[in-house]
mmCIF file of C-alpha atoms in Angstrom:
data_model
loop_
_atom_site.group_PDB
_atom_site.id
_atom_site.type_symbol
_atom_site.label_atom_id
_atom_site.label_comp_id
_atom_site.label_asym_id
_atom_site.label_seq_id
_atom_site.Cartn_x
_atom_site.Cartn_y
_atom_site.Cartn_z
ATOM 1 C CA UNK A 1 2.897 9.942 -18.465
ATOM 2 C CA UNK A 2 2.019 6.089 -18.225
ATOM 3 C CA UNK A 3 0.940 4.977 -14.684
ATOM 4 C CA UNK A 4 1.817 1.762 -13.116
ATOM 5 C CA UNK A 5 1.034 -1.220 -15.143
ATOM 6 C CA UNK A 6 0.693 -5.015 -13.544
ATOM 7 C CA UNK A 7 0.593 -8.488 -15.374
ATOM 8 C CA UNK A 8 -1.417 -10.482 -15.511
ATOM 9 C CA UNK A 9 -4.298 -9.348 -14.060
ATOM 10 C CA UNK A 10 -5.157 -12.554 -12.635
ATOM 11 C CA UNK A 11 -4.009 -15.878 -12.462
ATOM 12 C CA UNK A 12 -4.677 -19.341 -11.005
ATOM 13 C CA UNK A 13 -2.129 -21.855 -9.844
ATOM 14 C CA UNK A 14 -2.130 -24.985 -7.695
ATOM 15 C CA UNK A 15 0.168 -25.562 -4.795
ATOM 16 C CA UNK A 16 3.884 -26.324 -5.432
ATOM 17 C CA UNK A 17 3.842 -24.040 -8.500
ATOM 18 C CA UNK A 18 5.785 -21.305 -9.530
ATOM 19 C CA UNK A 19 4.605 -17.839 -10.278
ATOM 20 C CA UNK A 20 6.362 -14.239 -12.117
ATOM 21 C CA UNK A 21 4.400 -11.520 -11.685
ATOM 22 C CA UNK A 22 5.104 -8.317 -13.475
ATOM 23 C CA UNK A 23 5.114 -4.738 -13.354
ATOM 24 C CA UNK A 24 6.156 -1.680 -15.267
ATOM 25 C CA UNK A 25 7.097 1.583 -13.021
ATOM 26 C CA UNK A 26 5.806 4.501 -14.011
ATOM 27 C CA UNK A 27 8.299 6.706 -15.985
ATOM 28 C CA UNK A 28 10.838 8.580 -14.119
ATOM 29 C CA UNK A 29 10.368 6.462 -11.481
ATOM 30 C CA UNK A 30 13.795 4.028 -10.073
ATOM 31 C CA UNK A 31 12.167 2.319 -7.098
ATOM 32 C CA UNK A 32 9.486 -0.940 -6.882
ATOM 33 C CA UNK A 33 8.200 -1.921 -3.950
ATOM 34 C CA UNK A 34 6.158 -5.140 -3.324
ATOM 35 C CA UNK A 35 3.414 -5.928 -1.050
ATOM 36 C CA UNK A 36 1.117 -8.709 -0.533
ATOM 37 C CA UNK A 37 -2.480 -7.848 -0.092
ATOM 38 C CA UNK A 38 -4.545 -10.527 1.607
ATOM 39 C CA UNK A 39 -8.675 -10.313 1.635
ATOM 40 C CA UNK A 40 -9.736 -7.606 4.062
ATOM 41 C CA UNK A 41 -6.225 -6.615 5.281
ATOM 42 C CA UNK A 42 -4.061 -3.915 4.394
ATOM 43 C CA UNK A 43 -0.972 -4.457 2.422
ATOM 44 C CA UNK A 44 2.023 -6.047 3.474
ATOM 45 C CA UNK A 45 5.750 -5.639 2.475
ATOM 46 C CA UNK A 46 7.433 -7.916 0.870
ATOM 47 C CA UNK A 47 10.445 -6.184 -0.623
ATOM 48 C CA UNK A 48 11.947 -3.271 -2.660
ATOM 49 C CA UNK A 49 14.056 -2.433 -5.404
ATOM 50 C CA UNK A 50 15.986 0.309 -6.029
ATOM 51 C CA UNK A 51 18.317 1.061 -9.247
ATOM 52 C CA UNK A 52 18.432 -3.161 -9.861
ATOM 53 C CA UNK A 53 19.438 -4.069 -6.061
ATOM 54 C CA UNK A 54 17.296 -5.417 -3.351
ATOM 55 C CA UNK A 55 16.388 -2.121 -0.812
ATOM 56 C CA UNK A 56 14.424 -3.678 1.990
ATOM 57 C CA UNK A 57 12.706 -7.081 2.893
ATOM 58 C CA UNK A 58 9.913 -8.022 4.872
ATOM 59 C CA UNK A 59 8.789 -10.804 6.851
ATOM 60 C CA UNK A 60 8.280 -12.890 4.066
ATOM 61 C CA UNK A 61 10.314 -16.077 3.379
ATOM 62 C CA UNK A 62 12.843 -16.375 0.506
ATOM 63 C CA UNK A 63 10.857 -18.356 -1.648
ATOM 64 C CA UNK A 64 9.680 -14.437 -2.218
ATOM 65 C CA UNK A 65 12.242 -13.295 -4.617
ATOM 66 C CA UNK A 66 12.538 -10.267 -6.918
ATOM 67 C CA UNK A 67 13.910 -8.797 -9.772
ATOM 68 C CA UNK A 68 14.463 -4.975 -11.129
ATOM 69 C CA UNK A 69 15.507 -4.912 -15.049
ATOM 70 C CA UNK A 70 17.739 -1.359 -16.353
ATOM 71 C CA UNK A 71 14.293 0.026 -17.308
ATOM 72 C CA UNK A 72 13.245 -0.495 -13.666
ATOM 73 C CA UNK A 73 10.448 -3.035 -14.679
ATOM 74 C CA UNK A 74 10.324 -5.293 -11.676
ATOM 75 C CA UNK A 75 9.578 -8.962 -10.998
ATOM 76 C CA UNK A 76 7.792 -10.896 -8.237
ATOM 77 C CA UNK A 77 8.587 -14.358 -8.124
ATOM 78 C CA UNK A 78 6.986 -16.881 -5.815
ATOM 79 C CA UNK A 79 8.501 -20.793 -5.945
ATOM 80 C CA UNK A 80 6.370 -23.722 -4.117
ATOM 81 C CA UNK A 81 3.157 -21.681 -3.782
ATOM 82 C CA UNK A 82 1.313 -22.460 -0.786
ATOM 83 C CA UNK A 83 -2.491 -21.869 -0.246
ATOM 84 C CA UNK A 84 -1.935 -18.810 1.775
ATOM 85 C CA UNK A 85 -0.395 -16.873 -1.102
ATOM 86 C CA UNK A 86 -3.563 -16.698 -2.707
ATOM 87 C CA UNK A 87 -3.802 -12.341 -2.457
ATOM 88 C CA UNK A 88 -3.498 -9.402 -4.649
ATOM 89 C CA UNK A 89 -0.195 -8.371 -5.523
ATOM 90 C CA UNK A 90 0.280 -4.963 -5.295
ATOM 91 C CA UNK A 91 3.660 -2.757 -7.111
ATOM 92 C CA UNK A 92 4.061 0.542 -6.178
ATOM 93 C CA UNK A 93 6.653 2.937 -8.243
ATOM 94 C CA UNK A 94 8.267 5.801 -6.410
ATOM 95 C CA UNK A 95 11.082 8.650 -8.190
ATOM 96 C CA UNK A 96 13.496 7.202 -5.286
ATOM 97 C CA UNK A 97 14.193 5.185 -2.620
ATOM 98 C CA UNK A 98 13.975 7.957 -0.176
ATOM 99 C CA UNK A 99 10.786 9.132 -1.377
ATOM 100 C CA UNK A 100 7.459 8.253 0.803
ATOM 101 C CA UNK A 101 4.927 9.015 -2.166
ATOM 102 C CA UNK A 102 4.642 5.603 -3.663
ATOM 103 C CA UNK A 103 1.979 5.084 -7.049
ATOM 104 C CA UNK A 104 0.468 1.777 -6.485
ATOM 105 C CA UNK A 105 -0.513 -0.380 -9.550
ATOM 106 C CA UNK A 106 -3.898 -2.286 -10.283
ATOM 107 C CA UNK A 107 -2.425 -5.652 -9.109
ATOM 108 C CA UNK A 108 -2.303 -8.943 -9.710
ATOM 109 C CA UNK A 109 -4.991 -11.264 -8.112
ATOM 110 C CA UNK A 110 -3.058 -14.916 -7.546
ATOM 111 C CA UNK A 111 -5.145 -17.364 -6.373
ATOM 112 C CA UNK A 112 -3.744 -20.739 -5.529
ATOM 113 C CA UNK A 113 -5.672 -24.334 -5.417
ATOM 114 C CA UNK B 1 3.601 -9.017 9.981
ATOM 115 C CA UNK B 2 2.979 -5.559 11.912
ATOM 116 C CA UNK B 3 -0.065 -3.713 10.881
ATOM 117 C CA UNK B 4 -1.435 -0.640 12.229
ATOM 118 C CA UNK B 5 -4.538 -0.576 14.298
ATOM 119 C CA UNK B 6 -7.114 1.377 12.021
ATOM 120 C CA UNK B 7 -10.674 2.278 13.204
ATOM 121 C CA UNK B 8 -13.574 2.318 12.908
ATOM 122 C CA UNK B 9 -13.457 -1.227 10.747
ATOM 123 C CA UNK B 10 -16.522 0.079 8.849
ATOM 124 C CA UNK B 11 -18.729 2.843 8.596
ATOM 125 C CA UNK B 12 -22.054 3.973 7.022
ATOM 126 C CA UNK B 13 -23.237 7.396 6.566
ATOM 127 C CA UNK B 14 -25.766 9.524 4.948
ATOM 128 C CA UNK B 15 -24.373 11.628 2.015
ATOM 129 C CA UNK B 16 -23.553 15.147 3.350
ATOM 130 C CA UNK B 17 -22.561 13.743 6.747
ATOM 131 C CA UNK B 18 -18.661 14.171 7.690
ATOM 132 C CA UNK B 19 -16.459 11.476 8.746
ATOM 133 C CA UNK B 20 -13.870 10.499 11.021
ATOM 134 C CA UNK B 21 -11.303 8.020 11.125
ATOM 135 C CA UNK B 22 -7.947 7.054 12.901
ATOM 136 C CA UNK B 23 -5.371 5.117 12.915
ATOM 137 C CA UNK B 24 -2.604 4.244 16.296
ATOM 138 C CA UNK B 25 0.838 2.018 16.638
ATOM 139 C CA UNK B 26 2.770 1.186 19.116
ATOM 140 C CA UNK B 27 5.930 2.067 17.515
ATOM 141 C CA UNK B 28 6.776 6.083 16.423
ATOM 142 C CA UNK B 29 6.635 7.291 12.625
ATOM 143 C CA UNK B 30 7.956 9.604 10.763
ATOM 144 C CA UNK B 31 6.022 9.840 8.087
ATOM 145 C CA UNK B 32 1.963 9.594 8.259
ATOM 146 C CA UNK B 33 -0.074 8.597 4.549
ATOM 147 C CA UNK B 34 -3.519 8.231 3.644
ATOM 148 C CA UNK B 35 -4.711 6.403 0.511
ATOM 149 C CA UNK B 36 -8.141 5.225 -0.757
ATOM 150 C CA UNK B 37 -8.903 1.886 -2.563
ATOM 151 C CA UNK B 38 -11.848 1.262 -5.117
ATOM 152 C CA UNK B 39 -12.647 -2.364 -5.798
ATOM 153 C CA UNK B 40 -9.933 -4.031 -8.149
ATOM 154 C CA UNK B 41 -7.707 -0.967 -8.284
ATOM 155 C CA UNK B 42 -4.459 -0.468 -5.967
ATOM 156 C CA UNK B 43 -4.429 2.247 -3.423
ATOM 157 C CA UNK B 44 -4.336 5.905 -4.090
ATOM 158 C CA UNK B 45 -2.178 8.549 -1.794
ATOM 159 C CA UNK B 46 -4.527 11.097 -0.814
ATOM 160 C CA UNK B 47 -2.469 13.024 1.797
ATOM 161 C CA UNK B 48 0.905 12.499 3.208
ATOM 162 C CA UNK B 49 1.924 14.021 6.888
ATOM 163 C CA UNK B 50 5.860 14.770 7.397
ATOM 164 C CA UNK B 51 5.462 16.747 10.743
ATOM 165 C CA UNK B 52 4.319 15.829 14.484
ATOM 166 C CA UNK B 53 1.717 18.165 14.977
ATOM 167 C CA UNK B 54 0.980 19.156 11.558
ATOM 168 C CA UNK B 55 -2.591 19.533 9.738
ATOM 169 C CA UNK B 56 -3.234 18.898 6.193
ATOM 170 C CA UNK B 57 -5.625 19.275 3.871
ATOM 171 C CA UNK B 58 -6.921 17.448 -0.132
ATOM 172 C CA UNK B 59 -10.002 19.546 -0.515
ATOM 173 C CA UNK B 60 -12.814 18.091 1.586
ATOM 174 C CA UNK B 61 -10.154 15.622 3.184
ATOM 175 C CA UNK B 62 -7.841 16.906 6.251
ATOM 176 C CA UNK B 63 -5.051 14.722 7.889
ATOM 177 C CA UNK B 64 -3.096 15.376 11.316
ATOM 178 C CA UNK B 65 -0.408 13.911 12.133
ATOM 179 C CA UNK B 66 -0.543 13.193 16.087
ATOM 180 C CA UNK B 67 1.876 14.733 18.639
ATOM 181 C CA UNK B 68 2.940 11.570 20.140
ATOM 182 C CA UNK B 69 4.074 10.582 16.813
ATOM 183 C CA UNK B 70 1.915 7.266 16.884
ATOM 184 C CA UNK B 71 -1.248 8.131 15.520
ATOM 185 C CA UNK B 72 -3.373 9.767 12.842
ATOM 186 C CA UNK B 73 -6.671 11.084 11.748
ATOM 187 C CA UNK B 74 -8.235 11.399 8.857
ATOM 188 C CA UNK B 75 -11.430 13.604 8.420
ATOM 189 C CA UNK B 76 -14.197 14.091 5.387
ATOM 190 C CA UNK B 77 -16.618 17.006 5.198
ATOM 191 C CA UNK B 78 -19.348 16.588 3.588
ATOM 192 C CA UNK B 79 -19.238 13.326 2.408
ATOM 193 C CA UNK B 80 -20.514 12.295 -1.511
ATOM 194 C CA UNK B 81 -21.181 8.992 -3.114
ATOM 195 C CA UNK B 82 -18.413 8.901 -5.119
ATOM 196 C CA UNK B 83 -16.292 8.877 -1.842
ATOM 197 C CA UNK B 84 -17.047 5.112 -0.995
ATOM 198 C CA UNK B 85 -13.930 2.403 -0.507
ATOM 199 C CA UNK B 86 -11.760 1.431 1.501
ATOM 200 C CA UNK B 87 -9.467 3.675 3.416
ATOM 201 C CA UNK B 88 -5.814 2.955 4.427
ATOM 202 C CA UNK B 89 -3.266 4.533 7.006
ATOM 203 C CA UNK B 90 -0.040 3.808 6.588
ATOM 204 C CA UNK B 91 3.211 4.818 8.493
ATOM 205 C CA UNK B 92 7.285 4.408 7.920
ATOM 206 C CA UNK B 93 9.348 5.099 10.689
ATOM 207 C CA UNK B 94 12.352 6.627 8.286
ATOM 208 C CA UNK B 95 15.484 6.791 7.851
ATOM 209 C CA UNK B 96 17.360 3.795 5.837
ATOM 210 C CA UNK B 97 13.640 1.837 6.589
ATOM 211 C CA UNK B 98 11.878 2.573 3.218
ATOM 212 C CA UNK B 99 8.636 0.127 3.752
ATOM 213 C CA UNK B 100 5.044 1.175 4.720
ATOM 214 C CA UNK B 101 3.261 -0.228 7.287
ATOM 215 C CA UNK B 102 -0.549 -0.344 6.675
ATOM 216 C CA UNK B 103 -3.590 -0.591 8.926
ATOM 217 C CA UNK B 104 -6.341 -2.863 7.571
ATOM 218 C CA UNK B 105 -8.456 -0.303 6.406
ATOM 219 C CA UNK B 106 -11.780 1.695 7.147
ATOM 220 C CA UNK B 107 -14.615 0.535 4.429
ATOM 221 C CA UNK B 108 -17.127 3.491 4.168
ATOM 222 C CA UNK B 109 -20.623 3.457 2.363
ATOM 223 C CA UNK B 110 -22.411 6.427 1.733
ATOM 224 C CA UNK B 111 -25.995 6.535 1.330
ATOM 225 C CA UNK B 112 -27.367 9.167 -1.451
#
Protein backbone atom coordinates (compact mmCIF):
# COMPACT_ATOMS: atom_id res chain seq x y z
CA UNK A 1 0.00 0.00 0.00
CA UNK A 2 1.70 3.37 -1.20
CA UNK A 3 1.56 6.19 1.44
CA UNK A 4 1.02 9.75 0.70
CA UNK A 5 3.30 11.17 -1.83
CA UNK A 6 3.98 15.23 -2.24
CA UNK A 7 5.70 17.18 -5.18
CA UNK A 8 8.05 18.76 -5.26
CA UNK A 9 9.72 18.53 -2.29
CA UNK A 10 10.77 21.99 -2.31
CA UNK A 11 10.57 24.91 -4.27
CA UNK A 12 11.51 28.60 -4.48
CA UNK A 13 9.47 31.39 -5.98
CA UNK A 14 9.46 35.18 -5.83
CA UNK A 15 6.45 37.26 -5.02
CA UNK A 16 3.63 37.62 -7.61
CA UNK A 17 4.26 34.04 -8.82
CA UNK A 18 2.23 31.21 -9.23
CA UNK A 19 2.65 27.87 -7.62
CA UNK A 20 0.87 23.87 -8.15
CA UNK A 21 1.70 21.78 -5.63
CA UNK A 22 0.94 18.12 -5.81
CA UNK A 23 -0.07 15.17 -4.06
CA UNK A 24 -1.05 11.58 -4.56
CA UNK A 25 -3.62 10.04 -1.81
CA UNK A 26 -2.87 7.02 -0.58
CA UNK A 27 -4.87 4.15 -2.21
CA UNK A 28 -8.34 3.60 -1.14
CA UNK A 29 -8.40 6.79 0.07
CA UNK A 30 -11.32 9.66 -1.63
CA UNK A 31 -10.60 12.67 0.57
CA UNK A 32 -7.46 15.49 0.48
CA UNK A 33 -7.22 17.87 2.82
CA UNK A 34 -4.81 20.89 2.76
CA UNK A 35 -3.08 22.73 5.39
CA UNK A 36 -0.52 25.32 5.57
CA UNK A 37 2.25 24.78 8.00
CA UNK A 38 4.11 27.92 9.00
CA UNK A 39 7.68 27.69 11.07
CA UNK A 40 6.94 26.68 14.65
CA UNK A 41 3.11 26.56 14.36
CA UNK A 42 0.84 23.83 13.93
CA UNK A 43 -0.97 23.28 10.75
CA UNK A 44 -3.60 25.24 9.38
CA UNK A 45 -6.60 24.41 7.06
CA UNK A 46 -6.85 25.50 4.00
CA UNK A 47 -9.37 23.29 2.26
CA UNK A 48 -10.67 19.76 1.39
CA UNK A 49 -11.67 17.62 -1.27
CA UNK A 50 -13.85 15.00 -1.38
CA UNK A 51 -14.84 12.68 -4.54
CA UNK A 52 -13.59 15.91 -7.02
CA UNK A 53 -15.72 18.73 -5.07
CA UNK A 54 -14.54 21.29 -2.66
CA UNK A 55 -15.61 19.85 1.20
CA UNK A 56 -14.57 22.63 3.50
CA UNK A 57 -12.51 25.96 3.41
CA UNK A 58 -10.57 27.78 5.77
CA UNK A 59 -9.62 31.17 6.49
CA UNK A 60 -7.53 31.43 3.67
CA UNK A 61 -8.21 33.78 0.71
CA UNK A 62 -9.23 32.54 -2.77
CA UNK A 63 -6.11 33.02 -4.37
CA UNK A 64 -5.89 29.39 -2.41
CA UNK A 65 -7.51 27.18 -4.88
CA UNK A 66 -7.67 23.40 -5.34
CA UNK A 67 -8.15 20.65 -7.43
CA UNK A 68 -9.11 16.70 -6.93
CA UNK A 69 -8.51 14.57 -10.33
CA UNK A 70 -10.91 10.90 -10.70
CA UNK A 71 -7.87 9.17 -9.14
CA UNK A 72 -8.23 11.54 -6.17
CA UNK A 73 -4.70 13.10 -6.78
CA UNK A 74 -5.17 16.62 -5.53
CA UNK A 75 -3.80 20.07 -6.38
CA UNK A 76 -2.80 23.15 -4.37
CA UNK A 77 -2.63 26.14 -6.27
CA UNK A 78 -1.45 29.49 -4.96
CA UNK A 79 -1.70 32.74 -7.60
CA UNK A 80 0.23 36.16 -6.59
CA UNK A 81 2.39 34.57 -3.87
CA UNK A 82 3.05 36.80 -1.12
CA UNK A 83 6.03 36.53 1.36
CA UNK A 84 3.94 35.04 4.03
CA UNK A 85 3.20 31.89 2.06
CA UNK A 86 6.57 30.83 2.44
CA UNK A 87 5.53 27.28 4.76
CA UNK A 88 5.34 23.63 4.35
CA UNK A 89 2.50 22.35 2.61
CA UNK A 90 1.09 19.60 4.15
CA UNK A 91 -1.76 16.82 2.22
CA UNK A 92 -3.35 14.54 4.26
CA UNK A 93 -5.46 11.45 2.61
CA UNK A 94 -8.36 10.04 4.55
CA UNK A 95 -10.90 6.72 3.21
CA UNK A 96 -13.78 9.54 3.57
CA UNK A 97 -14.90 12.68 4.29
CA UNK A 98 -16.40 11.64 7.51
CA UNK A 99 -13.44 9.96 8.67
CA UNK A 100 -11.13 11.82 11.47
CA UNK A 101 -7.93 9.54 10.80
CA UNK A 102 -6.19 11.62 8.22
CA UNK A 103 -2.38 10.20 6.71
CA UNK A 104 -0.40 13.27 6.31
CA UNK A 105 2.24 13.44 3.47
CA UNK A 106 6.02 14.60 3.64
CA UNK A 107 5.15 18.09 2.25
CA UNK A 108 6.15 20.55 0.21
CA UNK A 109 8.51 23.33 1.60
CA UNK A 110 7.55 26.74 -0.59
CA UNK A 111 9.58 29.41 0.13
CA UNK A 112 8.91 32.73 -1.47
CA UNK A 113 11.51 35.80 -2.15
CA UNK B 1 -6.75 31.25 12.11
CA UNK B 2 -7.88 29.36 15.46
CA UNK B 3 -5.28 27.20 16.99
CA UNK B 4 -5.42 25.31 20.08
CA UNK B 5 -3.51 26.31 23.12
CA UNK B 6 -0.87 23.40 23.55
CA UNK B 7 1.57 23.22 26.54
CA UNK B 8 4.23 22.98 27.71
CA UNK B 9 5.91 24.82 24.38
CA UNK B 10 9.01 22.65 25.02
CA UNK B 11 10.32 20.15 27.16
CA UNK B 12 13.57 18.30 28.08
CA UNK B 13 13.88 15.15 29.90
CA UNK B 14 16.18 12.45 30.87
CA UNK B 15 15.54 9.12 29.00
CA UNK B 16 13.37 6.88 31.25
CA UNK B 17 11.53 9.90 32.67
CA UNK B 18 7.61 10.10 31.73
CA UNK B 19 5.97 12.98 30.22
CA UNK B 20 3.06 15.06 30.24
CA UNK B 21 1.41 17.25 27.95
CA UNK B 22 -1.98 19.07 27.24
CA UNK B 23 -3.74 20.75 25.13
CA UNK B 24 -7.28 23.34 25.95
CA UNK B 25 -9.85 25.46 23.54
CA UNK B 26 -12.31 27.52 24.09
CA UNK B 27 -14.69 25.97 21.81
CA UNK B 28 -16.08 22.00 22.46
CA UNK B 29 -14.78 18.95 20.25
CA UNK B 30 -15.83 16.02 19.31
CA UNK B 31 -13.14 14.36 18.33
CA UNK B 32 -9.56 14.59 20.27
CA UNK B 33 -6.05 13.41 17.99
CA UNK B 34 -2.56 13.19 18.77
CA UNK B 35 0.20 13.03 16.14
CA UNK B 36 4.03 13.30 16.27
CA UNK B 37 6.29 15.13 13.72
CA UNK B 38 10.05 14.25 12.92
CA UNK B 39 11.99 16.93 11.10
CA UNK B 40 10.96 17.12 7.28
CA UNK B 41 8.24 14.50 7.55
CA UNK B 42 4.34 15.37 7.98
CA UNK B 43 2.59 14.44 11.13
CA UNK B 44 1.80 10.99 12.29
CA UNK B 45 -1.70 10.03 14.22
CA UNK B 46 -0.69 8.36 17.25
CA UNK B 47 -4.04 8.17 19.13
CA UNK B 48 -7.42 9.42 18.34
CA UNK B 49 -10.17 10.12 21.32
CA UNK B 50 -14.03 9.82 20.19
CA UNK B 51 -15.52 9.94 23.80
CA UNK B 52 -15.73 12.70 26.71
CA UNK B 53 -14.25 10.95 29.40
CA UNK B 54 -12.53 8.27 27.65
CA UNK B 55 -8.77 6.92 28.16
CA UNK B 56 -6.64 5.55 25.51
CA UNK B 57 -3.73 3.95 25.08
CA UNK B 58 -0.53 3.33 21.85
CA UNK B 59 1.78 1.30 24.00
CA UNK B 60 3.82 3.61 26.22
CA UNK B 61 1.50 6.60 25.01
CA UNK B 62 -2.08 7.19 26.81
CA UNK B 63 -4.60 9.95 25.70
CA UNK B 64 -7.84 11.27 27.64
CA UNK B 65 -10.14 12.98 26.30
CA UNK B 66 -11.38 15.71 28.98
CA UNK B 67 -14.92 15.81 30.46
CA UNK B 68 -15.61 19.30 29.61
CA UNK B 69 -15.04 18.37 26.13
CA UNK B 70 -12.29 21.18 25.66
CA UNK B 71 -9.20 19.67 26.54
CA UNK B 72 -6.71 16.82 26.30
CA UNK B 73 -3.72 15.07 27.65
CA UNK B 74 -1.29 13.23 26.38
CA UNK B 75 1.11 11.08 28.59
CA UNK B 76 4.60 9.01 27.86
CA UNK B 77 6.04 6.41 30.22
CA UNK B 78 9.19 5.85 30.11
CA UNK B 79 10.42 7.98 27.66
CA UNK B 80 13.35 6.73 24.85
CA UNK B 81 15.44 8.65 22.43
CA UNK B 82 13.81 7.70 19.58
CA UNK B 83 10.67 9.50 21.01
CA UNK B 84 12.00 13.12 20.25
CA UNK B 85 9.78 15.72 17.88
CA UNK B 86 7.34 17.65 17.90
CA UNK B 87 3.97 16.82 19.29
CA UNK B 88 0.55 18.02 17.99
CA UNK B 89 -3.13 18.11 19.45
CA UNK B 90 -5.61 18.55 17.27
CA UNK B 91 -9.49 18.77 17.63
CA UNK B 92 -12.75 18.87 15.08
CA UNK B 93 -15.83 19.80 16.50
CA UNK B 94 -17.94 17.27 13.99
CA UNK B 95 -20.57 16.95 12.26
CA UNK B 96 -20.64 18.43 8.47
CA UNK B 97 -17.14 20.43 9.88
CA UNK B 98 -14.46 17.97 8.54
CA UNK B 99 -11.17 20.27 9.33
CA UNK B 100 -8.66 19.85 12.24
CA UNK B 101 -7.72 22.38 14.35
CA UNK B 102 -4.10 22.10 15.64
CA UNK B 103 -2.24 23.46 18.65
CA UNK B 104 1.32 24.61 17.88
CA UNK B 105 2.96 21.79 19.20
CA UNK B 106 5.07 20.45 22.26
CA UNK B 107 8.94 19.93 21.03
CA UNK B 108 10.47 17.26 23.40
CA UNK B 109 14.27 16.26 23.68
CA UNK B 110 15.31 13.39 25.44
CA UNK B 111 18.59 13.03 26.89
CA UNK B 112 20.19 9.30 26.68
Amino acid sequence: ETGVTQSPTHLIKTRGQQVTLRCSSQSGHNTVSWYQQALGQGPQFIFQYYREEENGRGNFPPRFSGLQFPNYSSELNVNALELDDSALYLCASSYDRGTDTQYFGPGTRLTVL
Amino acid sequence: GQQLNQSPQSMFIQEGEDVSMNCTSSSIFNTWLWYKQDPGEGPVLLIALYKAGELTSNGRLTAQFGITRKDSFLNISASIPSDVGIYFCAGRSGGSNYKLTFGKGTLLTVNP
